[in-house]
Amino acid sequence: VERDFVRWLRQRLPRIGDDAAVLDWPADRLIVTSDMLMDGTDFELDRCDPQRAGRKALAVNLSDLAAMAARPMAAVVSVALPRSQRLDFAQQFYRGIFRLAEEFQVEVVGGDTNSWSGPLVVSIALLGEASGPGPLCRSGGRPGDDLLVTGQLGGSLLGHHLDFTPRVREALTLHAAYPLHAAIDISDGLSLDLSRLAEESGCGASLDLDQIPISPDAHRLAEQVPGLSALDRALGDGEDFELLLAVPPEVTRRMLDDRLVNIPLTRIGQLIAAPGLWARRSGQEPVPLEPRGYEH
Ligand SMILES: [Mg+2]
């Protein structure tokens, strides 16, 4: 199976053949990210088809480059395949990667494929180049910045965590058009990722709870599973893979009015000088908010 599979891969990946890949690289700064996903943790292959799992493996990396406003260029894909699976399974898994790579104009330039007695494990390294005025970091936020979020949050477990669209185009468009200060992608939960951005920026953050865009799936899950409200889920579920941006307050209005991106953009709070995370309901005093989300 393995020899057939390598032959199949090489037909699809012209750069693979030498011991290492040689890339032409623009003079701009190189941005690199890597994520490892495991069957049973990040997807369940007995319940989702291998194409969706492969797609997710690349999509989470694309989301990290989006957070840096970097343009994705090349991917290195390493997979440990379960020996019990057939050639078709491996091909389907890689098809999920290749389709999304094509959509985002990423070339798969190398990697490794092994088989073993354990479950599927995939690690992708994604290489990109900085766009516009340079990489967008978590640390660039300042007290008074508005916090903007793309899309809707919460309930990703119902399917969004596999099928989300990484916000690469949106990040590149907004970074080129406005003087963004800082960004992070929401992978582990809004409140947790916001607390990370605020901490890296050396400030605190205040969320306007009434403004948070809650996804229909968060409402659905809140009905199905007692204990957590839809808002709780928007604050802490994770795997939304939306962008959280810190922007100077004088450009917020323009960003919301211009509608340069085709997805919702919502102002959900601001960075503040006082440390820690705070939550406010309209007309009420802010109260401390415990960051909650997926801890690795
Ligand atoms: Mg990230």
Coordinates of N, CA and C in Angstrom, one line a residue, residues 8-247:
W8 N 1.2 7.6 -6.0 CA 0.1 8.5 -6.2 C 0.4 9.9 -5.7
L9 N 1.1 10.0 -4.6 CA 1.4 11.4 -4.1 C 2.3 12.1 -5.1
R10 N 3.3 11.4 -5.6 CA 4.3 12.0 -6.5 C 3.7 12.5 -7.8
Q11 N 2.7 11.8 -8.2 CA 2.0 12.3 -9.4 C 1.4 13.7 -9.2
R12 N 1.0 13.9 -7.9 CA 0.3 15.2 -7.6 C 1.2 16.3 -7.1
L13 N 2.4 15.9 -6.7 CA 3.3 16.9 -6.1 C 4.6 16.9 -6.8
P14 N 4.7 17.8 -7.8 CA 5.9 17.8 -8.7 C 7.2 18.2 -7.9
R15 N 7.1 18.9 -6.8 CA 8.3 19.3 -6.1 C 9.0 18.1 -5.3
I16 N 8.1 17.1 -5.1 CA 8.7 16.0 -4.2 C 9.5 15.1 -5.1
G17 N 10.7 14.7 -4.7 CA 11.6 13.9 -5.5 C 13.0 14.0 -5.0
D18 N 13.4 15.2 -4.6 CA 14.7 15.3 -4.0 C 14.6 15.1 -2.5
D19 N 15.8 15.2 -1.8 CA 15.8 15.0 -0.4 C 15.1 16.1 0.4
A20 N 15.1 17.3 -0.2 CA 14.5 18.4 0.4 C 13.9 19.3 -0.7
A21 N 13.0 20.2 -0.3 CA 12.4 21.1 -1.3 C 13.2 22.4 -1.4
V22 N 13.3 22.8 -2.6 CA 14.0 24.1 -2.9 C 12.9 25.1 -3.3
L23 N 12.8 26.2 -2.6 CA 11.7 27.2 -2.8 C 12.3 28.5 -3.3
D24 N 11.6 29.1 -4.3 CA 11.9 30.5 -4.6 C 11.1 31.3 -3.5
W25 N 11.8 32.2 -2.9 CA 11.1 32.9 -1.8 C 11.2 34.4 -2.0
P26 N 10.1 35.2 -1.9 CA 10.1 36.6 -2.0 C 11.0 37.2 -0.9
A27 N 11.5 38.4 -1.1 CA 12.4 39.0 -0.2 C 11.7 39.4 1.1
D28 N 10.4 39.4 1.1 CA 9.6 39.7 2.3 C 9.9 38.7 3.5
R29 N 9.4 39.1 4.6 CA 9.6 38.2 5.8 C 8.9 36.9 5.7
L30 N 9.6 35.8 6.1 CA 9.0 34.5 6.1 C 8.2 34.3 7.4
I31 N 7.0 33.8 7.4 CA 6.2 33.5 8.5 C 5.9 32.0 8.5
V32 N 6.2 31.3 9.6 CA 6.0 29.9 9.7 C 5.1 29.5 10.9
T33 N 4.2 28.5 10.6 CA 3.4 28.0 11.7 C 3.3 26.5 11.5
S34 N 3.0 25.8 12.6 CA 2.9 24.3 12.5 C 1.9 23.9 13.6
D35 N 1.0 22.9 13.2 CA 0.0 22.4 14.1 C 0.0 20.8 13.9
M36 N -0.2 20.1 15.0 CA -0.3 18.7 14.9 C -1.7 18.3 15.4
L37 N -2.4 17.5 14.6 CA -3.8 17.0 14.9 C -3.8 15.5 15.0
M38 N -4.6 15.1 15.9 CA -4.7 13.6 16.2 C -6.1 13.1 16.1
D39 N -6.2 11.9 15.5 CA -7.5 11.3 15.5 C -8.0 11.0 16.9
G40 N -9.2 11.3 17.3 CA -9.7 11.1 18.6 C -9.7 12.4 19.4
T41 N -8.9 13.4 19.0 CA -8.8 14.6 19.7 C -9.3 15.8 18.9
D42 N -8.8 15.9 17.7 CA -9.1 17.0 16.8 C -10.2 16.6 15.8
F43 N -10.4 15.4 15.5 CA -11.5 14.8 14.7 C -11.6 13.4 15.1
E44 N -12.8 12.8 14.7 CA -13.0 11.4 15.0 C -13.3 10.7 13.7
L45 N -12.3 9.9 13.2 CA -12.3 9.4 11.9 C -13.4 8.2 11.8
D46 N -13.9 7.7 12.9 CA -15.0 6.8 12.8 C -16.3 7.5 12.6
R47 N -16.3 8.8 12.7 CA -17.5 9.6 12.6 C -17.5 10.7 11.5
C48 N -16.3 11.0 11.0 CA -16.2 12.0 10.0 C -15.4 11.4 8.8
D49 N -15.6 11.8 7.6 CA -14.9 11.2 6.5 C -13.5 11.8 6.5
P50 N -12.5 11.0 6.0 CA -11.1 11.5 6.0 C -10.8 12.8 5.3
Q51 N -11.6 13.1 4.2 CA -11.4 14.4 3.5 C -11.6 15.6 4.4
R52 N -12.7 15.5 5.3 CA -12.9 16.6 6.2 C -11.8 16.8 7.2
A53 N -11.3 15.6 7.6 CA -10.2 15.7 8.6 C -8.9 16.3 8.0
G54 N -8.6 15.8 6.8 CA -7.5 16.4 6.1 C -7.6 17.9 5.8
R55 N -8.8 18.3 5.4 CA -9.1 19.7 5.2 C -8.8 20.5 6.5
K56 N -9.3 20.0 7.6 CA -9.1 20.7 8.9 C -7.6 20.8 9.2
A57 N -6.9 19.8 8.9 CA -5.4 19.8 9.3 C -4.7 21.0 8.6
L58 N -5.1 21.3 7.4 CA -4.5 22.5 6.7 C -5.2 23.8 7.2
A59 N -6.5 23.7 7.4 CA -7.3 24.9 7.7 C -6.9 25.6 9.0
V60 N -6.5 24.7 10.0 CA -6.1 25.3 11.3 C -4.8 26.1 11.1
N61 N -3.9 25.6 10.3 CA -2.7 26.3 10.0 C -2.9 27.6 9.2
L62 N -3.9 27.5 8.2 CA -4.2 28.7 7.5 C -4.8 29.8 8.4
S63 N -5.5 29.4 9.4 CA -6.1 30.3 10.4 C -5.0 31.0 11.2
D64 N -4.0 30.3 11.5 CA -2.8 30.9 12.2 C -2.1 31.9 11.4
L65 N -1.9 31.6 10.1 CA -1.3 32.6 9.2 C -2.2 33.8 9.0
A66 N -3.5 33.6 9.0 CA -4.5 34.7 8.8 C -4.3 35.6 10.0
A67 N -4.1 35.1 11.2 CA -4.0 35.9 12.4 C -2.8 36.8 12.3
M68 N -1.8 36.4 11.6 CA -0.6 37.2 11.4 C -0.7 38.1 10.1
A69 N -1.8 38.0 9.4 CA -2.0 38.7 8.1 C -0.9 38.3 7.2
A70 N -0.6 37.0 7.2 CA 0.5 36.5 6.3 C -0.2 35.8 5.1
R71 N 0.4 35.9 4.0 CA -0.1 35.2 2.8 C 0.5 33.8 2.7
P72 N -0.4 32.8 2.8 CA 0.1 31.4 2.8 C 0.7 31.0 1.4
M73 N 1.9 30.3 1.5 CA 2.6 30.0 0.2 C 2.8 28.5 0.1
A74 N 3.4 27.8 1.1 CA 3.8 26.4 0.9 C 3.5 25.6 2.2
A75 N 3.2 24.4 2.0 CA 2.9 23.5 3.1 C 3.8 22.3 3.1
V76 N 4.2 21.8 4.3 CA 4.9 20.6 4.5 C 4.1 19.6 5.3
V77 N 3.7 18.5 4.7 CA 2.6 17.7 5.3 C 3.2 16.3 5.8
S78 N 3.2 16.0 7.1 CA 3.7 14.8 7.6 C 2.5 14.0 8.3
V79 N 2.4 12.8 7.9 CA 1.2 12.0 8.4 C 1.7 10.6 8.9
A80 N 1.2 10.2 10.0 CA 1.3 8.8 10.5 C 0.0 8.2 10.3
L81 N -0.1 7.2 9.3 CA -1.3 6.6 8.9 C -1.5 5.3 9.7
P82 N -2.7 5.0 10.1 CA -3.0 3.7 10.8 C -2.8 2.6 9.8
R83 N -2.0 1.6 10.1 CA -1.7 0.5 9.2 C -3.0 -0.3 8.8
S84 N -4.0 -0.2 9.6 CA -5.2 -1.0 9.3 C -6.0 -0.3 8.2
Q85 N -5.7 0.9 7.8 CA -6.5 1.6 6.7 C -6.0 1.3 5.3
R86 N -6.9 1.4 4.4 CA -6.5 1.1 3.0 C -6.0 2.3 2.3
L87 N -5.5 2.1 1.1 CA -5.0 3.1 0.2 C -6.0 4.2 0.0
D88 N -7.2 3.8 -0.2 CA -8.3 4.8 -0.5 C -8.5 5.8 0.7
F89 N -8.3 5.3 1.9 CA -8.4 6.2 3.1 C -7.4 7.3 3.0
A90 N -6.1 6.9 2.8 CA -5.0 7.9 2.7 C -5.2 8.9 1.6
Q91 N -5.7 8.4 0.5 CA -5.9 9.3 -0.7 C -7.0 10.3 -0.3
Q92 N -8.1 9.8 0.3 CA -9.2 10.7 0.7 C -8.7 11.8 1.7
F93 N -7.9 11.4 2.6 CA -7.3 12.3 3.6 C -6.5 13.4 2.9
Y94 N -5.6 13.0 2.0 CA -4.8 13.9 1.3 C -5.6 14.8 0.4
R95 N -6.7 14.2 -0.2 CA -7.5 15.0 -1.1 C -8.1 16.2 -0.3
G96 N -8.5 16.0 0.9 CA -9.0 17.1 1.7 C -8.0 18.2 1.9
I97 N -6.7 17.8 2.1 CA -5.7 18.8 2.2 C -5.5 19.5 0.8
F98 N -5.4 18.7 -0.3 CA -5.0 19.3 -1.6 C -6.1 20.3 -2.0
R99 N -7.4 19.9 -1.8 CA -8.5 20.8 -2.3 C -8.4 22.2 -1.6
L100 N -8.2 22.2 -0.3 CA -8.1 23.5 0.4 C -6.8 24.2 0.0
A101 N -5.7 23.4 -0.2 CA -4.5 24.1 -0.6 C -4.7 24.8 -2.0
E102 N -5.4 24.1 -2.9 CA -5.6 24.7 -4.2 C -6.5 26.0 -4.0
E103 N -7.5 25.9 -3.2 CA -8.4 27.1 -2.9 C -7.6 28.3 -2.4
F104 N -6.6 28.0 -1.6 CA -5.8 29.2 -1.0 C -4.4 29.3 -1.7
Q105 N -4.3 28.7 -2.8 CA -3.0 28.8 -3.6 C -1.8 28.5 -2.8
V106 N -1.9 27.4 -2.1 CA -0.8 26.9 -1.3 C -0.2 25.7 -2.0
E107 N 1.1 25.6 -2.2 CA 1.7 24.4 -2.8 C 2.2 23.5 -1.7
V108 N 1.9 22.2 -1.8 CA 2.4 21.2 -0.9 C 3.8 20.9 -1.5
V109 N 4.9 21.2 -0.7 CA 6.2 21.1 -1.2 C 7.0 19.9 -0.6
G110 N 6.4 19.2 0.3 CA 7.1 18.1 0.9 C 6.4 17.6 2.1
G111 N 7.1 16.7 2.8 CA 6.6 16.1 4.0 C 7.0 14.6 4.1
D112 N 6.2 13.9 4.9 CA 6.6 12.5 5.1 C 5.3 11.7 5.4
T113 N 5.3 10.5 5.0 CA 4.2 9.6 5.2 C 4.7 8.3 5.8
N114 N 4.2 7.9 7.0 CA 4.6 6.7 7.6 C 3.3 5.9 8.0
S115 N 3.4 4.6 8.2 CA 2.2 4.0 8.8 C 2.6 3.2 10.0
W116 N 1.7 3.1 11.0 CA 2.0 2.5 12.2 C 0.7 1.9 12.8
S117 N 0.9 1.3 14.0 CA -0.3 0.6 14.6 C -1.2 1.6 15.4
G118 N -0.8 2.9 15.5 CA -1.6 3.8 16.3 C -2.6 4.5 15.4
P119 N -3.4 5.5 15.9 CA -4.3 6.3 15.2 C -3.7 7.3 14.3
L120 N -4.4 7.9 13.4 CA -3.8 8.9 12.4 C -3.4 10.1 13.2
V121 N -2.2 10.6 12.9 CA -1.6 11.8 13.4 C -1.1 12.6 12.2
V122 N -1.4 13.9 12.1 CA -0.9 14.7 11.0 C -0.3 16.0 11.6
S123 N 0.8 16.3 11.0 CA 1.4 17.6 11.3 C 1.7 18.4 10.1
I124 N 1.2 19.6 10.0 CA 1.5 20.4 8.8 C 2.3 21.6 9.2
A125 N 3.3 21.9 8.5 CA 4.0 23.2 8.7 C 3.6 24.1 7.5
L126 N 3.2 25.3 7.8 CA 2.7 26.2 6.7 C 3.6 27.4 6.7
L127 N 4.1 27.7 5.5 CA 5.0 28.8 5.3 C 4.3 29.9 4.5
G128 N 4.4 31.2 5.0 CA 3.8 32.3 4.4 C 4.7 33.5 4.3
E129 N 4.2 34.5 3.7 CA 5.0 35.8 3.7 C 4.2 36.9 4.3
A130 N 4.8 37.8 5.0 CA 4.2 38.9 5.6 C 3.5 39.8 4.5
S131 N 2.4 40.3 4.8 CA 1.7 41.2 3.8 C 1.7 42.6 4.3
G132 N 1.4 43.6 3.4 CA 1.2 45.0 3.7 C 2.3 45.5 4.6
P133 N 2.0 46.2 5.7 CA 3.1 46.8 6.5 C 3.9 45.8 7.4
G134 N 3.7 44.5 7.2 CA 4.5 43.6 7.9 C 3.6 42.7 8.8
P135 N 4.1 41.7 9.5 CA 3.3 40.8 10.3 C 2.5 41.5 11.3
L136 N 1.2 41.0 11.5 CA 0.3 41.5 12.5 C 0.5 40.6 13.7
C137 N 0.8 41.2 14.9 CA 1.2 40.4 16.1 C 0.1 40.6 17.2
R138 N 0.2 39.7 18.2 CA -0.7 39.8 19.3 C -0.3 41.0 20.2
S139 N 0.9 41.5 20.1 CA 1.4 42.4 21.1 C 1.2 43.9 20.7
G140 N 0.6 44.2 19.6 CA 0.5 45.6 19.1 C -0.7 46.3 19.7
G141 N -1.5 45.7 20.5 CA -2.7 46.4 21.0 C -2.4 47.5 22.0
R142 N -3.2 48.5 22.1 CA -3.0 49.6 23.1 C -4.3 49.9 23.8
P143 N -4.2 50.4 25.0 CA -5.5 50.7 25.8 C -6.3 51.7 24.9
G144 N -7.6 51.5 24.8 CA -8.5 52.3 24.0 C -8.8 51.7 22.7
D145 N -8.0 50.7 22.2 CA -8.3 50.1 21.0 C -9.6 49.4 21.0
D146 N -10.4 49.4 20.0 CA -11.6 48.6 19.9 C -11.3 47.2 19.5
L147 N -12.1 46.3 20.0 CA -12.0 44.8 19.7 C -13.0 44.5 18.7
L148 N -12.6 44.0 17.5 CA -13.6 43.6 16.5 C -13.4 42.1 16.2
V149 N -14.5 41.4 15.9 CA -14.4 40.0 15.7 C -15.2 39.7 14.3
T150 N -14.6 38.7 13.6 CA -15.3 38.3 12.4 C -16.3 37.2 12.7
G151 N -17.3 37.1 11.9 CA -18.2 35.9 12.0 C -19.0 35.8 13.3
Q152 N -19.4 34.6 13.6 CA -20.2 34.3 14.8 C -19.5 33.2 15.6
L153 N -19.7 33.2 16.9 CA -19.0 32.4 17.8 C -19.8 31.4 18.6
G154 N -19.1 30.3 18.9 CA -19.7 29.2 19.8 C -20.3 28.1 19.0
G155 N -20.4 26.9 19.7 CA -21.1 25.8 19.1 C -20.4 25.1 18.0
S156 N -19.1 25.3 17.9 CA -18.3 24.7 16.7 C -18.4 23.2 16.7
L157 N -18.6 22.6 17.8 CA -18.6 21.1 17.9 C -19.7 20.5 17.0
L158 N -20.7 21.3 16.6 CA -21.8 20.8 15.8 C -21.3 20.7 14.3
G159 N -20.1 21.0 14.0 CA -19.6 20.9 12.6 C -18.7 21.9 12.1
H160 N -18.9 23.2 12.7 CA -18.0 24.3 12.2 C -16.5 24.0 12.4
H161 N -16.2 23.2 13.5 CA -14.8 23.0 13.7 C -14.1 22.2 12.6
L162 N -14.9 21.5 11.8 CA -14.3 20.8 10.7 C -14.4 21.6 9.4
D163 N -15.5 22.3 9.2 CA -15.8 22.9 7.9 C -15.6 24.4 7.8
F164 N -15.0 25.0 8.8 CA -14.8 26.5 8.8 C -13.9 26.9 7.7
T165 N -14.1 28.2 7.3 CA -13.3 28.8 6.3 C -12.3 29.7 7.0
P166 N -11.0 29.4 6.9 CA -10.0 30.2 7.5 C -10.0 31.6 7.0
R167 N -9.9 32.6 7.8 CA -10.1 34.0 7.4 C -8.9 34.7 6.8
V168 N -8.3 34.0 5.9 CA -7.1 34.5 5.2 C -7.4 35.7 4.4
R169 N -8.4 35.6 3.5 CA -8.7 36.7 2.6 C -9.1 37.9 3.4
E170 N -9.9 37.7 4.4 CA -10.3 38.9 5.3 C -9.2 39.5 5.9
A171 N -8.2 38.7 6.5 CA -7.1 39.3 7.2 C -6.2 40.2 6.2
L172 N -6.0 39.6 5.0 CA -5.2 40.3 4.0 C -5.9 41.6 3.6
T173 N -7.2 41.6 3.4 CA -7.9 42.7 2.9 C -7.9 43.8 4.0
L174 N -8.2 43.4 5.2 CA -8.3 44.4 6.3 C -6.9 45.0 6.7
H175 N -5.9 44.1 6.7 CA -4.6 44.6 7.0 C -4.1 45.6 5.9
A176 N -4.5 45.4 4.7 CA -4.0 46.3 3.6 C -4.8 47.7 3.7
A177 N -6.0 47.6 4.2 CA -6.9 48.8 4.2 C -6.9 49.7 5.4
Y178 N -6.6 49.1 6.6 CA -6.7 49.8 7.8 C -5.4 49.6 8.7
P179 N -5.1 50.6 9.6 CA -3.9 50.4 10.4 C -4.3 49.5 11.7
L180 N -4.4 48.2 11.4 CA -4.7 47.3 12.5 C -3.5 47.2 13.5
H181 N -3.9 47.1 14.8 CA -2.8 47.1 15.8 C -2.4 45.6 16.2
A182 N -3.4 44.7 16.3 CA -3.0 43.4 16.8 C -4.1 42.4 16.4
A183 N -3.8 41.1 16.4 CA -4.8 40.1 16.0 C -4.4 38.8 16.6
I184 N -5.4 37.9 16.7 CA -5.3 36.5 17.1 C -6.4 35.8 16.5
D185 N -6.2 34.5 16.2 CA -7.4 33.7 15.7 C -8.0 33.0 16.9
I186 N -9.3 32.9 16.9 CA -10.0 32.3 18.1 C -10.0 30.8 17.9
S187 N -9.0 30.1 18.4 CA -8.9 28.7 18.3 C -9.3 28.0 19.6
D188 N -9.1 28.7 20.8 CA -9.3 28.0 22.0 C -10.5 28.6 22.8
G189 N -11.1 29.6 22.3 CA -12.2 30.3 23.0 C -12.0 31.8 23.1
L190 N -13.1 32.5 22.8 CA -13.0 34.0 22.7 C -12.3 34.6 24.0
S191 N -12.8 34.2 25.2 CA -12.3 34.8 26.4 C -10.8 34.5 26.6
L192 N -10.5 33.2 26.4 CA -9.1 32.8 26.6 C -8.1 33.4 25.6
D193 N -8.5 33.4 24.3 CA -7.7 34.0 23.3 C -7.6 35.6 23.4
L194 N -8.7 36.2 23.8 CA -8.6 37.6 24.1 C -7.7 37.9 25.3
S195 N -7.7 37.1 26.3 CA -6.8 37.4 27.5 C -5.4 37.2 27.0
R196 N -5.1 36.3 26.1 CA -3.7 36.2 25.6 C -3.3 37.4 24.8
L197 N -4.2 37.9 23.9 CA -3.9 39.1 23.1 C -3.6 40.3 24.1
A198 N -4.5 40.4 25.0 CA -4.4 41.6 26.0 C -3.1 41.5 26.7
E199 N -2.8 40.3 27.2 CA -1.6 40.1 28.0 C -0.3 40.5 27.2
E200 N -0.3 39.9 25.9 CA 0.8 40.2 25.1 C 0.9 41.7 24.8
S201 N -0.2 42.4 24.7 CA -0.2 43.8 24.5 C 0.1 44.7 25.7
G202 N 0.2 44.0 26.9 CA 0.5 44.7 28.1 C -0.7 45.5 28.6
C203 N -1.9 45.0 28.3 CA -3.1 45.7 28.9 C -4.2 44.7 29.2
G204 N -5.4 45.2 29.6 CA -6.5 44.4 29.9 C -7.5 44.5 28.8
A205 N -8.7 43.9 29.0 CA -9.7 44.0 28.0 C -11.1 43.9 28.7
S206 N -12.0 44.6 28.0 CA -13.4 44.7 28.5 C -14.3 44.2 27.4
L207 N -15.1 43.2 27.6 CA -16.1 42.7 26.6 C -17.5 43.3 26.9
D208 N -18.1 43.7 25.8 CA -19.5 44.1 25.9 C -20.4 42.9 25.6
L209 N -20.9 42.2 26.6 CA -21.6 40.9 26.5 C -22.8 41.0 25.6
D210 N -23.4 42.1 25.5 CA -24.6 42.2 24.7 C -24.3 42.3 23.2
Q211 N -23.0 42.5 22.9 CA -22.6 42.7 21.5 C -22.0 41.5 20.8
I212 N -21.7 40.5 21.6 CA -21.0 39.3 21.1 C -21.9 38.5 20.1
P213 N -21.4 38.3 18.9 CA -22.2 37.6 17.9 C -22.3 36.1 18.2
I214 N -23.4 35.6 18.6 CA -23.5 34.2 19.0 C -24.1 33.4 17.8
S215 N -23.4 32.3 17.5 CA -23.8 31.5 16.3 C -25.1 30.7 16.7
P216 N -25.9 30.4 15.6 CA -27.1 29.6 15.8 C -26.7 28.2 16.5
D217 N -25.5 27.7 16.1 CA -25.1 26.4 16.7 C -24.9 26.6 18.2
A218 N -24.4 27.7 18.7 CA -24.3 27.9 20.1 C -25.6 27.9 20.8
H219 N -26.6 28.5 20.2 CA -28.0 28.4 20.7 C -28.5 26.9 20.7
R220 N -28.2 26.2 19.6 CA -28.7 24.8 19.5 C -28.1 24.0 20.6
L221 N -26.7 24.1 20.8 CA -26.0 23.3 21.8 C -26.5 23.7 23.2
A222 N -26.8 25.0 23.4 CA -27.3 25.4 24.8 C -28.6 24.7 25.1
E223 N -29.4 24.5 24.0 CA -30.7 23.8 24.3 C -30.5 22.3 24.5
Q224 N -29.5 21.7 23.8 CA -29.3 20.3 23.9 C -28.6 19.9 25.2
V225 N -27.6 20.7 25.6 CA -26.8 20.4 26.7 C -27.0 21.4 27.8
P226 N -27.6 21.0 28.9 CA -27.9 22.0 30.0 C -26.6 22.4 30.7
G227 N -26.6 23.5 31.3 CA -25.4 23.9 32.1 C -24.7 25.1 31.5
L228 N -24.6 25.2 30.2 CA -23.9 26.3 29.5 C -24.9 27.1 28.6
S229 N -24.9 28.4 28.8 CA -25.8 29.2 27.9 C -25.1 29.4 26.6
A230 N -25.9 29.9 25.6 CA -25.3 30.2 24.3 C -24.2 31.2 24.4
L231 N -24.4 32.2 25.3 CA -23.3 33.2 25.5 C -22.0 32.5 26.1
D232 N -22.2 31.6 27.1 CA -21.1 30.9 27.7 C -20.3 30.2 26.5
R233 N -21.1 29.6 25.6 CA -20.5 28.9 24.5 C -19.7 29.8 23.6
A234 N -20.3 31.0 23.3 CA -19.6 31.9 22.5 C -18.3 32.4 23.1
L235 N -18.3 32.5 24.5 CA -17.1 33.0 25.2 C -16.0 31.9 25.3
G236 N -16.4 30.6 25.4 CA -15.4 29.6 25.7 C -15.3 28.4 24.9
D237 N -16.2 28.2 23.9 CA -16.2 26.9 23.2 C -14.9 26.6 22.4
G238 N -14.4 27.6 21.7 CA -13.2 27.3 21.0 C -13.4 26.8 19.6
E239 N -12.4 26.7 18.8 CA -12.4 26.2 17.4 C -13.4 27.0 16.5
D240 N -13.6 28.3 16.9 CA -14.4 29.1 16.0 C -13.6 29.5 14.7
F241 N -12.3 29.7 15.0 CA -11.3 30.1 13.9 C -11.8 31.4 13.2
E242 N -12.3 32.3 14.0 CA -12.6 33.6 13.6 C -11.4 34.5 14.0
L243 N -11.4 35.7 13.5 CA -10.3 36.7 13.8 C -10.8 37.6 14.9
L244 N -9.9 37.9 15.8 CA -10.1 38.9 16.8 C -9.1 40.0 16.6
L245 N -9.6 41.2 16.4 CA -8.7 42.3 16.0 C -8.7 43.4 17.0
A246 N -7.6 44.0 17.3 CA -7.5 45.3 18.0 C -7.2 46.4 17.1
V247 N -8.1 47.4 17.0 CA -8.0 48.5 16.0 C -8.1 49.8 16.7

